[in-house]
Tab-separated table of C-alpha atoms and ligand atoms in Angstrom:
chain	number	residue	atom	x	y	z
A	60	MET	CA	44.878	105.413	92.391
A	61	HIS	CA	42.465	107.658	94.300
A	62	LYS	CA	42.669	111.237	93.045
A	63	ASN	CA	43.287	112.691	96.513
A	64	LEU	CA	45.878	110.138	97.367
A	65	PHE	CA	47.656	110.949	94.145
A	66	ALA	CA	47.615	114.629	95.051
A	67	ILE	CA	48.935	113.902	98.521
A	68	LEU	CA	51.691	111.763	97.124
A	69	LEU	CA	52.605	114.486	94.682
A	70	LEU	CA	52.757	116.974	97.524
A	71	ILE	CA	55.102	114.709	99.443
A	72	THR	CA	57.320	113.642	96.585
A	73	LEU	CA	57.639	116.887	94.628
A	74	PRO	CA	59.699	118.742	97.194
A	75	LEU	CA	61.749	115.599	97.733
A	76	MET	CA	62.379	115.302	94.023
A	77	GLY	CA	63.438	118.909	93.977
A	78	GLN	CA	65.837	118.253	96.803
A	79	THR	CA	67.303	115.210	95.155
A	80	LYS	CA	67.849	117.162	92.008
A	81	LYS	CA	69.529	119.932	93.936
A	82	THR	CA	71.866	117.549	95.778
A	83	VAL	CA	72.762	115.847	92.517
A	84	THR	CA	73.728	119.096	90.841
A	85	LYS	CA	75.448	120.285	93.998
A	86	ALA	CA	77.469	117.103	94.615
A	87	LYS	CA	80.893	117.494	93.120
A	88	ALA	CA	82.822	114.591	91.675
A	89	PRO	CA	85.295	113.389	94.314
A	90	THR	CA	88.803	114.744	93.958
A	91	ALA	CA	91.714	112.467	93.121
A	92	LYS	CA	92.849	112.822	96.721
A	93	GLN	CA	89.439	111.730	98.043
A	94	ILE	CA	89.341	108.805	95.634
A	95	HIS	CA	92.823	107.711	96.663
A	96	ASN	CA	92.301	108.088	100.383
A	97	SER	CA	89.026	106.162	100.370
A	98	ALA	CA	90.508	103.195	98.484
A	99	LEU	CA	91.882	99.904	99.727
A	100	ILE	CA	95.229	99.880	97.940
A	101	ILE	CA	97.023	96.626	97.331
A	102	ASP	CA	100.450	96.136	95.796
A	103	THR	CA	101.154	92.519	94.891
A	104	HIS	CA	104.926	92.586	94.597
A	105	ALA	CA	107.769	94.168	96.564
A	106	ASP	CA	111.254	92.719	97.043
A	107	THR	CA	111.759	94.610	100.301
A	108	THR	CA	112.037	91.197	101.984
A	109	GLN	CA	115.695	90.857	100.992
A	110	ARG	CA	116.406	94.174	102.656
A	111	LEU	CA	114.670	92.945	105.815
A	112	LEU	CA	116.782	89.803	105.896
A	113	ASP	CA	120.147	90.798	104.430
A	114	GLU	CA	120.347	94.449	105.408
A	115	ASN	CA	118.444	94.023	108.669
A	116	PHE	CA	116.300	96.875	107.342
A	117	ASP	CA	113.783	98.284	109.803
A	118	MET	CA	110.686	99.651	108.091
A	119	ALA	CA	110.090	102.049	110.983
A	120	LYS	CA	113.638	103.427	110.996
A	121	PRO	CA	115.105	103.691	107.516
A	122	PRO	CA	118.668	105.033	107.556
A	123	ALA	CA	119.062	108.720	106.658
A	124	GLY	CA	118.922	109.272	102.907
A	125	ASP	CA	117.580	105.774	102.262
A	126	ASN	CA	116.478	105.432	98.640
A	127	GLY	CA	114.329	102.338	99.143
A	128	TYR	CA	110.765	102.200	97.866
A	129	VAL	CA	108.948	100.831	100.895
A	130	ASP	CA	108.936	101.712	104.589
A	131	PHE	CA	106.068	102.494	106.974
A	132	GLN	CA	106.190	106.231	106.411
A	133	LYS	CA	106.221	105.901	102.626
A	134	ALA	CA	103.438	103.306	102.739
A	135	LYS	CA	101.326	105.605	104.890
A	136	ALA	CA	101.948	108.610	102.635
A	137	GLY	CA	100.775	106.524	99.668
A	138	ASN	CA	97.804	105.049	101.584
A	139	LEU	CA	99.133	101.590	100.807
A	140	GLY	CA	96.849	99.083	102.539
A	141	ALA	CA	98.440	95.743	101.718
A	142	GLU	CA	101.812	94.648	100.425
A	143	PHE	CA	102.861	91.259	99.146
A	144	PHE	CA	106.419	90.672	100.295
A	145	SER	CA	108.229	88.655	97.692
A	146	ILE	CA	109.939	85.475	98.803
A	147	TRP	CA	112.598	85.280	96.102
A	148	VAL	CA	115.489	82.833	96.161
A	149	GLU	CA	118.303	83.642	93.738
A	150	PRO	CA	118.697	80.270	92.016
A	151	LYS	CA	122.487	80.267	91.419
A	152	GLN	CA	123.563	81.710	94.748
A	153	TRP	CA	121.301	79.424	96.757
A	154	LYS	CA	121.599	76.234	94.730
A	155	GLY	CA	121.026	73.270	97.024
A	156	GLN	CA	119.522	75.513	99.711
A	157	TYR	CA	116.292	76.771	98.145
A	158	ALA	CA	114.042	75.750	101.019
A	159	HIS	CA	116.535	77.097	103.566
A	160	ARG	CA	116.566	80.531	101.957
A	161	THR	CA	112.782	80.489	101.412
A	162	LEU	CA	112.193	79.879	105.113
A	163	ALA	CA	114.676	82.580	106.149
A	164	LEU	CA	112.877	85.148	103.965
A	165	ILE	CA	109.467	84.132	105.315
A	166	ASP	CA	110.801	84.543	108.833
A	167	ALA	CA	112.115	88.030	108.017
A	168	VAL	CA	108.562	89.184	107.184
A	169	TYR	CA	107.203	87.718	110.438
A	170	GLN	CA	110.025	89.347	112.420
A	171	GLN	CA	109.191	92.751	110.980
A	172	ALA	CA	105.504	92.337	111.867
A	173	ALA	CA	106.449	91.162	115.383
A	174	LYS	CA	108.705	94.177	115.861
A	175	HIS	CA	105.982	96.626	114.807
A	176	PRO	CA	102.579	95.201	115.768
A	177	ASP	CA	101.152	98.730	115.824
A	178	GLN	CA	102.007	99.328	112.162
A	179	MET	CA	102.023	96.004	110.368
A	180	MET	CA	99.898	92.888	110.566
A	181	MET	CA	100.476	89.511	108.959
A	182	ALA	CA	97.543	88.736	106.638
A	183	PHE	CA	96.593	85.433	105.051
A	184	SER	CA	93.152	86.061	103.585
A	185	THR	CA	90.839	88.698	102.140
A	186	ALA	CA	89.271	88.951	105.604
A	187	ASP	CA	92.694	89.639	107.156
A	188	ILE	CA	93.409	92.374	104.614
A	189	LEU	CA	90.143	94.107	105.529
A	190	LYS	CA	90.847	93.683	109.229
A	191	ALA	CA	94.303	95.276	108.938
A	192	HIS	CA	92.849	98.059	106.825
A	193	GLN	CA	90.203	98.840	109.440
A	194	GLN	CA	92.949	99.056	112.052
A	195	HIS	CA	95.027	101.362	109.826
A	196	LYS	CA	97.867	98.870	109.688
A	197	LEU	CA	99.789	97.663	106.676
A	198	ALA	CA	98.595	94.162	105.802
A	199	ALA	CA	101.690	92.047	105.119
A	200	LEU	CA	101.245	89.090	102.801
A	201	MET	CA	103.764	86.792	101.161
A	202	GLY	CA	104.184	85.446	97.652
A	203	ILE	CA	106.905	83.073	96.508
A	204	GLU	CA	108.731	84.195	93.377
A	205	GLY	CA	109.898	81.086	91.574
A	206	GLY	CA	108.600	77.516	91.746
A	207	HIS	CA	112.134	76.229	92.387
A	208	SER	CA	111.489	77.091	96.063
A	209	ILE	CA	109.399	73.923	96.427
A	210	GLU	CA	112.333	71.712	95.330
A	211	ASN	CA	109.893	69.492	93.384
A	212	GLU	CA	108.013	68.569	96.569
A	213	LEU	CA	104.289	69.147	96.988
A	214	GLY	CA	104.964	68.721	100.700
A	215	LEU	CA	107.106	71.855	100.730
A	216	LEU	CA	104.406	73.705	98.787
A	217	ARG	CA	101.948	72.757	101.553
A	218	ASP	CA	104.452	73.816	104.226
A	219	TYR	CA	104.782	77.236	102.603
A	220	TYR	CA	101.007	77.568	102.484
A	221	GLN	CA	100.836	76.714	106.194
A	222	LEU	CA	103.402	79.440	106.850
A	223	GLY	CA	101.160	81.946	105.101
A	224	VAL	CA	102.379	82.105	101.496
A	225	ARG	CA	99.397	83.022	99.325
A	226	TYR	CA	100.789	83.099	95.799
A	227	MET	CA	103.629	81.544	93.866
A	228	THR	CA	104.992	82.493	90.465
A	229	LEU	CA	105.400	79.154	88.732
A	230	THR	CA	108.899	80.254	87.703
A	231	TRP	CA	111.248	83.179	88.199
A	232	SER	CA	113.666	83.998	85.335
A	233	ASN	CA	114.922	80.407	85.564
A	234	SER	CA	113.052	77.439	84.155
A	235	ASN	CA	112.662	74.716	86.761
A	236	GLU	CA	112.065	70.961	86.417
A	237	TRP	CA	108.349	71.430	85.769
A	238	ALA	CA	107.772	74.829	84.137
A	239	ASP	CA	109.487	76.984	81.509
A	240	SER	CA	110.371	80.585	82.226
A	241	SER	CA	110.395	83.507	79.790
A	242	GLY	CA	113.872	84.315	81.100
A	243	ASP	CA	115.996	81.508	79.678
A	244	LEU	CA	114.122	80.194	76.627
A	245	ASP	CA	117.076	81.149	74.413
A	246	ASP	CA	119.558	79.260	76.618
A	247	SER	CA	120.238	75.883	75.046
A	248	ASN	CA	121.981	74.662	78.209
A	249	VAL	CA	118.650	74.732	80.027
A	250	GLN	CA	116.284	71.807	79.712
A	251	HIS	CA	112.854	73.019	78.628
A	252	HIS	CA	109.492	71.247	78.674
A	253	ASN	CA	107.415	73.128	76.124
A	254	GLY	CA	105.420	74.712	78.956
A	255	LEU	CA	104.170	72.970	82.053
A	256	THR	CA	104.912	69.261	82.759
A	257	GLU	CA	102.377	66.828	84.220
A	258	PHE	CA	103.911	67.414	87.635
A	259	GLY	CA	103.611	71.138	86.958
A	260	LYS	CA	99.867	70.615	86.491
A	261	ASP	CA	99.794	68.781	89.825
A	262	VAL	CA	101.464	71.803	91.414
A	263	VAL	CA	98.756	74.038	89.942
A	264	TYR	CA	96.035	71.720	91.228
A	265	GLU	CA	97.547	71.620	94.688
A	266	MET	CA	97.790	75.413	94.743
A	267	ASN	CA	94.099	75.628	93.764
A	268	ARG	CA	93.210	73.158	96.494
A	269	LEU	CA	95.241	74.956	99.150
A	270	GLY	CA	94.019	78.413	98.173
A	271	MET	CA	97.382	79.682	96.937
A	272	MET	CA	97.078	81.975	93.923
A	273	VAL	CA	98.655	80.723	90.701
A	274	ASP	CA	100.927	83.539	89.539
A	275	ILE	CA	101.960	83.559	85.885
A	276	SER	CA	104.422	86.480	86.017
A	277	HIS	CA	107.844	85.400	84.654
A	278	VAL	CA	106.651	82.207	82.934
A	279	SER	CA	107.042	81.509	79.202
A	280	ASP	CA	104.027	82.136	76.964
A	281	ARG	CA	103.509	78.406	76.600
A	282	THR	CA	103.585	77.857	80.380
A	283	PHE	CA	101.100	80.710	80.698
A	284	TYR	CA	98.531	79.065	78.410
A	285	ASN	CA	99.110	75.633	79.993
A	286	ALA	CA	98.617	77.077	83.478
A	287	LEU	CA	95.417	78.810	82.439
A	288	LEU	CA	94.024	75.523	81.150
A	289	ALA	CA	95.128	73.623	84.258
A	290	SER	CA	93.935	76.089	86.879
A	291	ARG	CA	90.477	75.700	88.385
A	292	ALA	CA	90.694	79.166	89.890
A	293	PRO	CA	91.446	82.562	88.332
A	294	VAL	CA	95.156	83.320	87.999
A	295	ILE	CA	97.112	86.462	88.740
A	296	ALA	CA	100.115	88.121	87.143
A	297	SER	CA	101.590	89.682	90.282
A	298	HIS	CA	103.979	92.021	88.428
A	299	SER	CA	103.689	92.089	84.623
A	300	SER	CA	103.077	94.831	82.075
A	301	ALA	CA	101.881	94.977	78.448
A	302	ARG	CA	104.009	93.689	75.566
A	303	ALA	CA	102.077	95.639	72.914
A	304	LEU	CA	103.570	98.814	74.427
A	305	THR	CA	106.952	97.524	75.599
A	306	ASN	CA	108.274	94.528	73.756
A	307	HIS	CA	109.793	92.525	76.603
A	308	PRO	CA	109.159	88.773	76.977
A	309	ARG	CA	108.333	89.408	80.671
A	310	ASN	CA	105.339	91.434	79.517
A	311	MET	CA	102.008	90.030	78.366
A	312	THR	CA	100.660	90.118	74.820
A	313	ASP	CA	97.153	91.431	74.193
A	314	ASP	CA	96.026	87.865	73.557
A	315	MET	CA	97.351	86.862	76.994
A	316	LEU	CA	95.615	89.863	78.589
A	317	ARG	CA	92.307	88.791	77.042
A	318	ALA	CA	92.896	85.198	78.169
A	319	VAL	CA	93.358	86.371	81.774
A	320	ALA	CA	90.111	88.326	81.443
A	321	ARG	CA	88.234	85.226	80.251
A	322	ASN	CA	89.748	83.309	83.163
A	323	GLY	CA	88.464	85.951	85.596
A	324	GLY	CA	91.979	86.787	86.789
A	325	VAL	CA	93.926	90.012	87.176
A	326	VAL	CA	97.101	91.525	85.717
A	327	MET	CA	99.025	93.678	88.177
A	328	VAL	CA	101.128	96.194	86.265
A	329	ASN	CA	104.887	96.280	86.953
A	330	PHE	CA	106.542	99.719	87.393
A	331	TYR	CA	110.010	98.823	86.066
A	332	SER	CA	111.333	101.299	83.475
A	333	ALA	CA	112.458	98.527	81.104
A	334	PHE	CA	108.964	96.957	81.232
A	335	VAL	CA	106.912	100.137	80.766
A	336	ASP	CA	108.916	102.186	78.297
A	337	GLU	CA	110.041	100.892	74.897
A	338	ASN	CA	112.758	103.564	74.523
A	339	TYR	CA	114.231	102.721	77.873
A	340	ARG	CA	114.032	99.005	77.165
A	341	GLN	CA	115.917	99.303	73.891
A	342	GLN	CA	118.688	101.419	75.389
A	343	TYR	CA	118.949	99.159	78.413
A	344	ASP	CA	119.084	96.112	76.184
A	345	ALA	CA	121.832	97.653	74.046
A	346	MET	CA	124.063	97.826	77.155
A	347	LYS	CA	123.317	94.281	78.228
A	348	LYS	CA	126.693	92.661	77.577
A	349	GLU	CA	128.720	95.450	79.108
A	350	ARG	CA	126.389	95.774	82.092
A	351	GLU	CA	126.198	92.091	82.883
A	352	ALA	CA	129.989	91.779	82.828
A	353	ALA	CA	130.362	94.743	85.177
A	354	LEU	CA	127.663	93.513	87.565
A	355	LYS	CA	129.239	90.078	87.614
A	356	GLU	CA	132.493	91.662	88.702
A	357	VAL	CA	130.765	93.417	91.604
A	358	GLU	CA	129.073	90.170	92.565
A	359	GLU	CA	132.405	88.343	92.601
A	360	LYS	CA	134.079	91.098	94.568
A	361	TYR	CA	131.531	90.972	97.383
A	362	LYS	CA	130.577	87.318	97.318
A	363	ASP	CA	132.218	86.629	100.675
A	364	ALA	CA	131.227	89.923	102.280
A	365	ASP	CA	128.575	90.061	105.011
A	366	PRO	CA	125.011	89.906	103.586
A	367	ALA	CA	124.329	93.615	104.205
A	368	THR	CA	127.417	94.824	102.330
A	369	ARG	CA	126.846	92.307	99.599
A	370	TYR	CA	123.242	93.378	99.119
A	371	ARG	CA	124.071	97.095	99.250
A	372	GLU	CA	126.965	96.958	96.787
A	373	ASN	CA	125.085	94.859	94.220
A	374	ASP	CA	122.002	97.049	94.540
A	375	LYS	CA	124.080	100.211	94.166
A	376	ALA	CA	125.852	98.905	91.069
A	377	SER	CA	122.679	97.819	89.319
A	378	LYS	CA	121.021	101.175	90.085
A	379	GLU	CA	124.064	103.029	88.717
A	380	TRP	CA	123.850	101.070	85.474
A	381	ALA	CA	120.129	101.675	85.171
A	382	ALA	CA	120.692	105.403	85.765
A	383	LYS	CA	122.900	105.651	82.675
A	384	ILE	CA	119.614	105.892	80.775
A	385	PRO	CA	117.226	108.763	81.569
A	386	ARG	CA	114.147	107.666	83.493
A	387	PRO	CA	111.025	107.346	81.355
A	388	PRO	CA	108.154	109.784	81.926
A	389	PHE	CA	105.494	108.907	84.522
A	390	LYS	CA	103.042	108.711	81.640
A	391	SER	CA	104.645	105.460	80.427
A	392	LEU	CA	103.512	103.654	83.570
A	393	VAL	CA	99.985	105.048	83.313
A	394	ASP	CA	99.866	104.040	79.627
A	395	HIS	CA	100.340	100.415	80.698
A	396	ILE	CA	97.590	100.550	83.314
A	397	ASP	CA	95.342	102.191	80.739
A	398	HIS	CA	96.212	99.596	78.092
A	399	VAL	CA	95.524	96.597	80.325
A	400	ALA	CA	92.258	98.238	81.464
A	401	LYS	CA	91.191	98.666	77.834
A	402	VAL	CA	92.329	95.295	76.449
A	403	ALA	CA	91.590	92.977	79.397
A	404	GLY	CA	88.845	95.186	80.827
A	405	ILE	CA	88.516	97.395	83.876
A	406	ASP	CA	87.924	94.332	86.092
A	407	HIS	CA	91.278	92.744	85.283
A	408	VAL	CA	93.961	95.291	86.094
A	409	GLY	CA	95.861	96.216	89.249
A	410	LEU	CA	99.215	97.324	90.666
A	411	GLY	CA	102.275	95.093	91.115
A	412	SER	CA	105.066	97.636	91.575
A	413	ASP	CA	108.098	95.353	91.979
A	414	PHE	CA	109.346	97.963	94.480
A	415	ASP	CA	112.873	97.273	95.758
A	416	GLY	CA	113.302	94.680	93.016
A	417	ILE	CA	113.813	97.135	90.170
A	418	PRO	CA	116.828	99.391	89.574
A	419	SER	CA	114.803	102.097	87.785
A	420	SER	CA	111.247	103.407	87.770
A	421	PRO	CA	109.572	106.208	85.822
A	422	GLU	CA	110.089	109.875	86.687
A	423	GLY	CA	108.044	110.796	89.765
A	424	MET	CA	107.599	107.231	90.978
A	425	ASP	CA	110.253	107.168	93.690
A	426	SER	CA	108.493	105.124	96.361
A	427	ALA	CA	105.148	103.941	97.711
A	428	ALA	CA	104.557	107.563	98.750
A	429	ASP	CA	104.020	108.383	95.060
A	430	LEU	CA	101.055	106.026	94.585
A	431	PRO	CA	98.544	108.939	94.751
A	432	LYS	CA	100.049	110.203	91.484
A	433	ILE	CA	98.639	107.142	89.738
A	434	THR	CA	95.143	108.010	90.939
A	435	GLN	CA	95.648	111.618	89.860
A	436	ALA	CA	96.721	110.499	86.366
A	437	LEU	CA	93.783	108.091	86.058
A	438	VAL	CA	91.336	110.850	87.026
A	439	GLU	CA	92.888	113.053	84.348
A	440	ARG	CA	92.311	110.260	81.837
A	441	GLY	CA	88.631	110.119	82.715
A	442	TYR	CA	88.493	107.132	85.063
A	443	ASN	CA	85.845	107.456	87.776
A	444	GLN	CA	86.025	106.504	91.449
A	445	THR	CA	84.504	103.043	91.016
A	446	GLN	CA	86.930	102.167	88.237
A	447	ILE	CA	89.951	103.529	90.083
A	448	HIS	CA	89.067	101.641	93.260
A	449	LYS	CA	88.970	98.453	91.200
A	450	ILE	CA	92.455	99.131	89.839
A	451	LEU	CA	93.923	100.094	93.213
A	452	GLY	CA	92.831	96.898	94.950
A	453	GLY	CA	89.214	95.918	94.294
A	454	ASN	CA	89.977	93.635	91.372
A	455	PHE	CA	92.666	91.822	93.280
A	456	MET	CA	90.351	91.307	96.271
A	457	ARG	CA	87.736	89.755	93.975
A	458	VAL	CA	90.260	87.302	92.536
A	459	PHE	CA	91.716	86.409	95.951
A	460	ALA	CA	88.182	85.779	97.279
A	461	GLU	CA	87.420	83.536	94.297
A	462	VAL	CA	90.650	81.575	94.872
A	463	GLU	CA	89.557	81.108	98.500
A	464	ARG	CA	86.134	79.909	97.326
A	465	VAL	CA	87.575	77.386	94.852
A	466	SER	CA	89.863	76.083	97.600
A	467	ARG	CA	86.897	75.508	99.938
A	468	GLN	CA	85.049	73.759	97.123
A	469	LEU	CA	87.946	71.452	96.220
A	470	ARG	CA	88.569	70.577	99.858
A	471	ALA	CA	84.874	69.800	100.313
A	472	GLN	CA	84.886	67.555	97.251
A	473	GLU	CA	87.781	65.596	98.681
A	474	ARG	CA	85.752	64.887	101.786
A	475	ARG	CA	83.099	63.400	99.491
A	476	PRO	CA	85.050	60.742	97.570
A	477	SER	CA	82.202	60.045	95.127
A	478	LEU	CA	82.827	63.433	93.538
A	479	VAL	CA	86.550	62.913	93.050
A	480	LYS	CA	87.587	61.711	89.642
A	481	PRO	CA	89.317	58.336	89.650
A	482	ALA	CA	93.064	58.953	89.950
A	483	GLY	CA	93.681	57.088	86.709
A	484	ASN	CA	91.974	59.828	84.697
A	485	GLN	CA	94.668	62.312	85.483
A	486	SER	CA	97.809	60.269	85.803
A	487	SER	CA	100.394	60.241	83.090
A	488	PRO	CA	103.387	58.012	82.462
A	489	ASP	CA	106.127	60.637	82.869
A	490	THR	CA	105.016	61.761	86.315
A	491	LYS	CA	107.485	60.747	88.977
A	492	LYS	CA	105.774	62.576	91.800
A	493	PRO	CA	102.665	61.348	93.605
A	494	LYS	CA	99.397	62.774	92.335
A	495	ALA	CA	98.312	65.902	94.101
A	496	GLN	CA	94.857	64.701	95.074
A	497	GLY	CA	95.955	61.558	96.826
A	498	ALA	CA	99.051	63.076	98.335
A	499	ALA	CA	97.200	66.074	99.631
A	500	ALA	CA	94.830	64.365	102.016
A	501	GLY	CA	94.596	65.918	105.444
A	502	ARG	CA	96.620	69.079	104.908
B	867	ZN	ZN1	110.013	89.380	89.413
């Protein structure tokens, strides 16, 4: 370089360098509040849907003294950007009417969005979530909780996708005809399959093809590993915590956490006291027999009551039983987030509160309005803005986008038959249902 030019460059860059240095030393690390308010926050599981349908709950006008976890005001206070409304069909109560109840719950979410277009927007994609966020509206998404909702029909699965459902837990606490749950493995009256059946694998394929996230919360460990092998897209656990800290079969072992990381998926931590605190879990478990008998009595008593009374009385009773044990400290919840972040990695953890589906949550976590406390606690534990934004929603967005990409790819392959494996390669003798690939054409 020419000597003079070098000197000129030095003259130009030196003051600039000085300035940069100054701004760097001057710039303060963002506060927890700034980190929280600049994040896109996504919660992947709330059971508020039953309140919408059975209680005729209005998210803009909660009754005085309402102790629910989610309404518009609480969501706003917590800067909640997107909520997955759970479409959960109680399998005993609704036996023979699973699809009926599923559709009624889906409608309840749409009705709420229609009633409050200024506050809530139905969202079906990553692009929709961003759009709602830009408009300062709550993005409302739907996830089915329990594969029994499809009544063993891939056609119903496709219908639910068309209606906007974007994830499905392969099971709820009940095993179905094609997947085992963690909730009834010890029940010898239930027929189990040692994981996922061949039809179950077809369900997973069809979900991949449609662009519906495969959700492994609630499934048995065996179903979990089978689903991971079967899925062509990353999976999610929409509301599951860590078993190494709280020994509940609903929680995930460290090996499962690492498997989700290898799969590129995400584990959304559940806030339920019995899933995040070992002390609480043990005490709660010790009361099981007594509690279940008492709750059954309440259920019987109100079984013919109107849906609102029925919902309210059952909810009240289960909360009263849960309150017999002191709430765990807030720290227990943060420990789980921290654990999943360390074992699975910072790219594989998120939030799946289970709001309005749990009778107890840790001290200080009373509703969506308390979400900023999570950010505060993570800052105190040394997490930086980038990492916290991943936990609050970034990781989930990455996985959802990848599921959308795999769906586009699989649909494109179907349009080019030469790339589709011959059907014979995948068929198996015990499959009664049509194969997903053939059956799926055109939808
Ligand atoms: Zn659940």
